[in-house]
Amino acid sequence: MNEQAAEQGSVTLRKTDSAVADFGIDTTTLSTAEAVRDYLARLRAGEIGSLPALLGLVALVVLFSVLSDVFLSLNNIANLLAQGAGQTIIAIGIVFVLLIGEIDLSAGTASGVAGAVLAMHYVENGNLLSGMGSTVFFLFIAMLVLAALLAGLLRIWPGVAFSLLGVLITVLGLAANPWVEMVLAVCVGVGIGCVTGFLIAKIGMPSFVVTLALFLTWQGVILQLIGEGGVLGISSSPVLDKVANGNLSTVGSWALCVVAAGGYAAVTLGGQLLRRRRGLVTPPTPLVVAKVLALGVFAIGVTALLTMNRSPSALIEISGVPYVVPIVLVLLVAGTYVLTRTTYGRHIYAVGGNAEAARRAGINVTRLRASVFVICSACAAVGAIVYSSKVGSVDPQAGGLNTLLFAVGAAVIGGTSLFGGKGRVADAVIGGAVLAVVSNGLGLLSQPAAVVSIVTGLVLLLAATVDALSRRRTAVARR
């Protein structure tokens, strides 16, 4: 009996080895030195990812800390986090669109429309009919109903749900409530994304043309809702004001640190152990542990600094991690999980790499292309909530050209390719940090807006050049 069991085990092992050989499964575990050499080889081949952005971010921080005594002050660091959060959140949504090789030029003004509706609902105590006027009010409802129908045709069920929820909130005229206003803003963003996605994916119109037309359209809608020279203030709402200007308590800040650093360590080290048990290829464990420890030390250091009192006045205390940090972290984790751990995310990369091959493989390319515009506009609405909270109001310039360009720039500067198929949600966060540092640092040096625009444009141009050169080098290396 024992000999028979041993023979069966041997046969099973041979079959497993045969399967590994047949499918080319890589079960090689590299040493630390081999992993470093492999990484350097990939860099030489053009696979540089977000490395240029990270190096540029470090260089900018060093430069501005030398030129300005205020740059590394606790108050400015906290302000820096809130200053770039809005455009970073919009950039997170744009990453999804760029990954399939498309572009959304209307994301900025779409966020402006969401912000205008949020502010009007608050100012008018939920009576949008009074604020918009009957014609605009019924057109607004019709747009949300149309968005729900188009999402239904594409079988994008979250789009249907959020669009109809927006109709319900509007028709019921719920009294002003910051949580209702924020949900309504997201519903408006999702509705806009459903319309945009349908025109591009189902009708087949070029994304550049559609989103450029909608950029102008939504700009007109913002002007119609607010009026020329008008302003809708929301700073009197404590909840809306604290979204971008409030801070976690000291206990909450350390709890966030433990959850973020501990969660990353658990997922990373757990995945490493699981892959090793299954005999799959794994990076060297010392490098993985070093990465986890480095992130943990960074998180603890930042949290320790931000929980110190940074108020310039002795009469009040300002401390704690800004609320925008957990907001961005939640979107970062959720977006990363979707792109790296779900079938939907793998399909996005497949469509971005070769849409026709993806279609022949059975992927519903039309539905997927439409869905990324829904995600993009939803993120734009969340970004609108954050930047409206930061300034305390919404005006006709909300979500204007700079908002869009900075959001697209953040994604590209971080390493997301304009040609599709390459990028991560983390790229938007890194790129957003670069742009925020540039804007903040030049502002502290009292540089005029012209200089800020010129430097930002040159940084974006450099990032696009690096992307093009890296793709060319990768193509040559693969021949």
PDB file of C-alpha atoms in Angstrom, residues 231-377:
ATOM      1  CA  VAL A 231     -20.093  82.950  -5.752  1.00  0.00           C
ATOM      2  CA  LEU A 232     -21.776  80.191  -3.737  1.00  0.00           C
ATOM      3  CA  GLY A 233     -20.244  79.939  -0.270  1.00  0.00           C
ATOM      4  CA  ILE A 234     -20.102  76.714   1.721  1.00  0.00           C
ATOM      5  CA  SER A 235     -17.630  77.630   4.476  1.00  0.00           C
ATOM      6  CA  SER A 236     -20.471  78.124   6.983  1.00  0.00           C
ATOM      7  CA  SER A 237     -21.012  74.347   7.009  1.00  0.00           C
ATOM      8  CA  PRO A 238     -18.613  72.849   9.598  1.00  0.00           C
ATOM      9  CA  VAL A 239     -18.617  69.435   7.889  1.00  0.00           C
ATOM     10  CA  LEU A 240     -17.983  70.751   4.369  1.00  0.00           C
ATOM     11  CA  ASP A 241     -15.322  73.129   5.672  1.00  0.00           C
ATOM     12  CA  LYS A 242     -13.466  70.371   7.531  1.00  0.00           C
ATOM     13  CA  VAL A 243     -13.192  68.075   4.490  1.00  0.00           C
ATOM     14  CA  ALA A 244     -10.085  69.946   3.325  1.00  0.00           C
ATOM     15  CA  ASN A 245      -9.346  72.151   6.324  1.00  0.00           C
ATOM     16  CA  GLY A 246      -9.959  69.844   9.281  1.00  0.00           C
ATOM     17  CA  ASN A 247      -7.656  67.352  10.983  1.00  0.00           C
ATOM     18  CA  LEU A 248      -7.951  64.001  12.682  1.00  0.00           C
ATOM     19  CA  SER A 249      -7.450  63.865  16.436  1.00  0.00           C
ATOM     20  CA  THR A 250      -4.118  62.656  17.773  1.00  0.00           C
ATOM     21  CA  VAL A 251      -5.613  59.232  18.515  1.00  0.00           C
ATOM     22  CA  GLY A 252      -7.239  59.111  15.089  1.00  0.00           C
ATOM     23  CA  SER A 253      -3.965  60.094  13.416  1.00  0.00           C
ATOM     24  CA  TRP A 254      -2.040  57.268  15.073  1.00  0.00           C
ATOM     25  CA  ALA A 255      -4.878  54.845  14.352  1.00  0.00           C
ATOM     26  CA  LEU A 256      -4.643  55.798  10.675  1.00  0.00           C
ATOM     27  CA  CYS A 257      -0.878  55.230  10.793  1.00  0.00           C
ATOM     28  CA  VAL A 258      -1.309  51.767  12.311  1.00  0.00           C
ATOM     29  CA  VAL A 259      -4.046  50.773   9.858  1.00  0.00           C
ATOM     30  CA  ALA A 260      -2.182  52.078   6.798  1.00  0.00           C
ATOM     31  CA  ALA A 261       1.307  50.807   7.641  1.00  0.00           C
ATOM     32  CA  GLY A 262       0.048  47.616   9.271  1.00  0.00           C
ATOM     33  CA  GLY A 263      -2.323  46.863   6.437  1.00  0.00           C
ATOM     34  CA  TYR A 264       0.395  47.356   3.849  1.00  0.00           C
ATOM     35  CA  ALA A 265       2.758  45.104   5.827  1.00  0.00           C
ATOM     36  CA  ALA A 266       0.109  42.389   6.219  1.00  0.00           C
ATOM     37  CA  VAL A 267      -0.829  42.385   2.535  1.00  0.00           C
ATOM     38  CA  THR A 268       2.762  42.557   1.267  1.00  0.00           C
ATOM     39  CA  LEU A 269       4.318  40.007   3.609  1.00  0.00           C
ATOM     40  CA  GLY A 270       1.244  37.748   3.444  1.00  0.00           C
ATOM     41  CA  GLY A 271       1.396  37.742  -0.341  1.00  0.00           C
ATOM     42  CA  GLN A 272       5.120  36.999  -0.232  1.00  0.00           C
ATOM     43  CA  LEU A 273       4.625  33.971   2.031  1.00  0.00           C
ATOM     44  CA  LEU A 274       1.685  32.690  -0.007  1.00  0.00           C
ATOM     45  CA  ARG A 275       3.606  32.888  -3.286  1.00  0.00           C
ATOM     46  CA  ARG A 276       6.605  31.113  -1.790  1.00  0.00           C
ATOM     47  CA  ARG A 277       4.411  28.303  -0.481  1.00  0.00           C
ATOM     48  CA  ARG A 278       2.899  27.841  -3.925  1.00  0.00           C
ATOM     49  CA  GLY A 279       6.300  27.810  -5.580  1.00  0.00           C
ATOM     50  CA  LEU A 280       5.676  30.977  -7.592  1.00  0.00           C
ATOM     51  CA  VAL A 281       8.266  33.566  -8.488  1.00  0.00           C
ATOM     52  CA  THR A 282       8.855  36.028  -5.634  1.00  0.00           C
ATOM     53  CA  PRO A 283      11.080  39.022  -5.062  1.00  0.00           C
ATOM     54  CA  PRO A 284      13.822  38.529  -2.459  1.00  0.00           C
ATOM     55  CA  THR A 285      12.346  38.529   1.027  1.00  0.00           C
ATOM     56  CA  PRO A 286      14.993  40.969   2.410  1.00  0.00           C
ATOM     57  CA  LEU A 287      13.953  43.555  -0.196  1.00  0.00           C
ATOM     58  CA  VAL A 288      10.264  43.079   0.618  1.00  0.00           C
ATOM     59  CA  VAL A 289      10.928  43.435   4.348  1.00  0.00           C
ATOM     60  CA  ALA A 290      13.079  46.518   3.712  1.00  0.00           C
ATOM     61  CA  LYS A 291      10.271  48.100   1.673  1.00  0.00           C
ATOM     62  CA  VAL A 292       7.723  47.414   4.436  1.00  0.00           C
ATOM     63  CA  LEU A 293      10.037  48.803   7.125  1.00  0.00           C
ATOM     64  CA  ALA A 294      10.819  51.913   5.068  1.00  0.00           C
ATOM     65  CA  LEU A 295       7.127  52.676   4.583  1.00  0.00           C
ATOM     66  CA  GLY A 296       6.465  52.042   8.288  1.00  0.00           C
ATOM     67  CA  VAL A 297       9.232  54.406   9.372  1.00  0.00           C
ATOM     68  CA  PHE A 298       8.002  57.052   6.916  1.00  0.00           C
ATOM     69  CA  ALA A 299       4.397  56.742   8.156  1.00  0.00           C
ATOM     70  CA  ILE A 300       5.443  56.948  11.800  1.00  0.00           C
ATOM     71  CA  GLY A 301       7.698  59.937  11.138  1.00  0.00           C
ATOM     72  CA  VAL A 302       5.046  61.910   9.240  1.00  0.00           C
ATOM     73  CA  THR A 303       2.378  61.089  11.828  1.00  0.00           C
ATOM     74  CA  ALA A 304       4.670  62.139  14.679  1.00  0.00           C
ATOM     75  CA  LEU A 305       5.321  65.478  12.983  1.00  0.00           C
ATOM     76  CA  LEU A 306       1.686  66.172  12.119  1.00  0.00           C
ATOM     77  CA  THR A 307       0.449  65.377  15.623  1.00  0.00           C
ATOM     78  CA  MET A 308       2.638  68.163  17.017  1.00  0.00           C
ATOM     79  CA  ASN A 309       1.090  71.583  17.567  1.00  0.00           C
ATOM     80  CA  ARG A 310       1.688  73.643  14.432  1.00  0.00           C
ATOM     81  CA  SER A 311      -0.394  76.699  15.285  1.00  0.00           C
ATOM     82  CA  PRO A 312       1.413  80.036  14.940  1.00  0.00           C
ATOM     83  CA  SER A 313      -0.677  81.325  17.861  1.00  0.00           C
ATOM     84  CA  ALA A 314      -0.280  80.279  21.475  1.00  0.00           C
ATOM     85  CA  LEU A 315      -4.059  80.684  21.993  1.00  0.00           C
ATOM     86  CA  ILE A 316      -5.158  77.774  19.811  1.00  0.00           C
ATOM     87  CA  GLU A 317      -3.787  74.343  18.997  1.00  0.00           C
ATOM     88  CA  ILE A 318      -3.696  72.865  15.507  1.00  0.00           C
ATOM     89  CA  SER A 319      -2.522  69.282  15.226  1.00  0.00           C
ATOM     90  CA  GLY A 320      -3.395  65.982  13.598  1.00  0.00           C
ATOM     91  CA  VAL A 321      -3.286  64.458  10.121  1.00  0.00           C
ATOM     92  CA  PRO A 322      -5.505  66.407   7.658  1.00  0.00           C
ATOM     93  CA  TYR A 323      -8.740  64.666   6.673  1.00  0.00           C
ATOM     94  CA  VAL A 324      -7.704  64.704   3.017  1.00  0.00           C
ATOM     95  CA  VAL A 325      -4.954  62.170   3.746  1.00  0.00           C
ATOM     96  CA  PRO A 326      -7.311  59.260   4.573  1.00  0.00           C
ATOM     97  CA  ILE A 327      -9.567  60.296   1.670  1.00  0.00           C
ATOM     98  CA  VAL A 328      -6.690  60.028  -0.808  1.00  0.00           C
ATOM     99  CA  LEU A 329      -5.430  56.833   0.841  1.00  0.00           C
ATOM    100  CA  VAL A 330      -8.849  55.151   0.527  1.00  0.00           C
ATOM    101  CA  LEU A 331      -9.041  56.043  -3.173  1.00  0.00           C
ATOM    102  CA  LEU A 332      -5.423  54.932  -3.680  1.00  0.00           C
ATOM    103  CA  VAL A 333      -5.992  51.550  -2.034  1.00  0.00           C
ATOM    104  CA  ALA A 334      -9.349  50.992  -3.755  1.00  0.00           C
ATOM    105  CA  GLY A 335      -8.020  51.957  -7.183  1.00  0.00           C
ATOM    106  CA  THR A 336      -4.880  49.861  -6.769  1.00  0.00           C
ATOM    107  CA  TYR A 337      -6.923  46.852  -5.680  1.00  0.00           C
ATOM    108  CA  VAL A 338      -9.267  47.193  -8.661  1.00  0.00           C
ATOM    109  CA  LEU A 339      -6.416  47.436 -11.158  1.00  0.00           C
ATOM    110  CA  THR A 340      -4.164  44.741  -9.718  1.00  0.00           C
ATOM    111  CA  ARG A 341      -6.456  42.223  -8.001  1.00  0.00           C
ATOM    112  CA  THR A 342      -9.615  42.072 -10.127  1.00  0.00           C
ATOM    113  CA  THR A 343     -10.550  40.738 -13.539  1.00  0.00           C
ATOM    114  CA  TYR A 344     -11.898  44.170 -14.415  1.00  0.00           C
ATOM    115  CA  GLY A 345      -8.491  45.727 -13.790  1.00  0.00           C
ATOM    116  CA  ARG A 346      -6.700  43.144 -15.915  1.00  0.00           C
ATOM    117  CA  HIS A 347      -9.187  43.831 -18.699  1.00  0.00           C
ATOM    118  CA  ILE A 348      -8.372  47.553 -18.531  1.00  0.00           C
ATOM    119  CA  TYR A 349      -4.681  46.840 -19.125  1.00  0.00           C
ATOM    120  CA  ALA A 350      -5.581  44.377 -21.881  1.00  0.00           C
ATOM    121  CA  VAL A 351      -7.718  46.933 -23.719  1.00  0.00           C
ATOM    122  CA  GLY A 352      -5.027  49.579 -23.285  1.00  0.00           C
ATOM    123  CA  GLY A 353      -2.419  47.226 -24.707  1.00  0.00           C
ATOM    124  CA  ASN A 354      -4.441  46.023 -27.689  1.00  0.00           C
ATOM    125  CA  ALA A 355      -8.185  46.688 -27.882  1.00  0.00           C
ATOM    126  CA  GLU A 356      -8.798  44.380 -30.846  1.00  0.00           C
ATOM    127  CA  ALA A 357      -6.973  41.468 -29.228  1.00  0.00           C
ATOM    128  CA  ALA A 358      -8.963  42.083 -26.039  1.00  0.00           C
ATOM    129  CA  ARG A 359     -12.230  42.033 -27.994  1.00  0.00           C
ATOM    130  CA  ARG A 360     -11.316  38.740 -29.648  1.00  0.00           C
ATOM    131  CA  ALA A 361     -10.471  37.329 -26.234  1.00  0.00           C
ATOM    132  CA  GLY A 362     -14.079  37.907 -25.177  1.00  0.00           C
ATOM    133  CA  ILE A 363     -13.763  41.190 -23.265  1.00  0.00           C
ATOM    134  CA  ASN A 364     -16.716  43.569 -23.602  1.00  0.00           C
ATOM    135  CA  VAL A 365     -14.593  46.467 -24.802  1.00  0.00           C
ATOM    136  CA  THR A 366     -17.542  48.842 -25.273  1.00  0.00           C
ATOM    137  CA  ARG A 367     -18.773  48.445 -21.716  1.00  0.00           C
ATOM    138  CA  LEU A 368     -15.278  48.672 -20.268  1.00  0.00           C
ATOM    139  CA  ARG A 369     -14.387  51.822 -22.222  1.00  0.00           C
ATOM    140  CA  ALA A 370     -17.577  53.512 -21.043  1.00  0.00           C
ATOM    141  CA  SER A 371     -17.050  52.453 -17.426  1.00  0.00           C
ATOM    142  CA  VAL A 372     -13.662  54.150 -17.079  1.00  0.00           C
ATOM    143  CA  PHE A 373     -15.253  57.497 -17.936  1.00  0.00           C
ATOM    144  CA  VAL A 374     -17.811  56.899 -15.192  1.00  0.00           C
ATOM    145  CA  ILE A 375     -14.962  56.270 -12.733  1.00  0.00           C
ATOM    146  CA  CYS A 376     -13.130  59.351 -13.966  1.00  0.00           C
ATOM    147  CA  SER A 377     -16.126  61.678 -13.537  1.00  0.00           C
TER     148      SER A 377
END
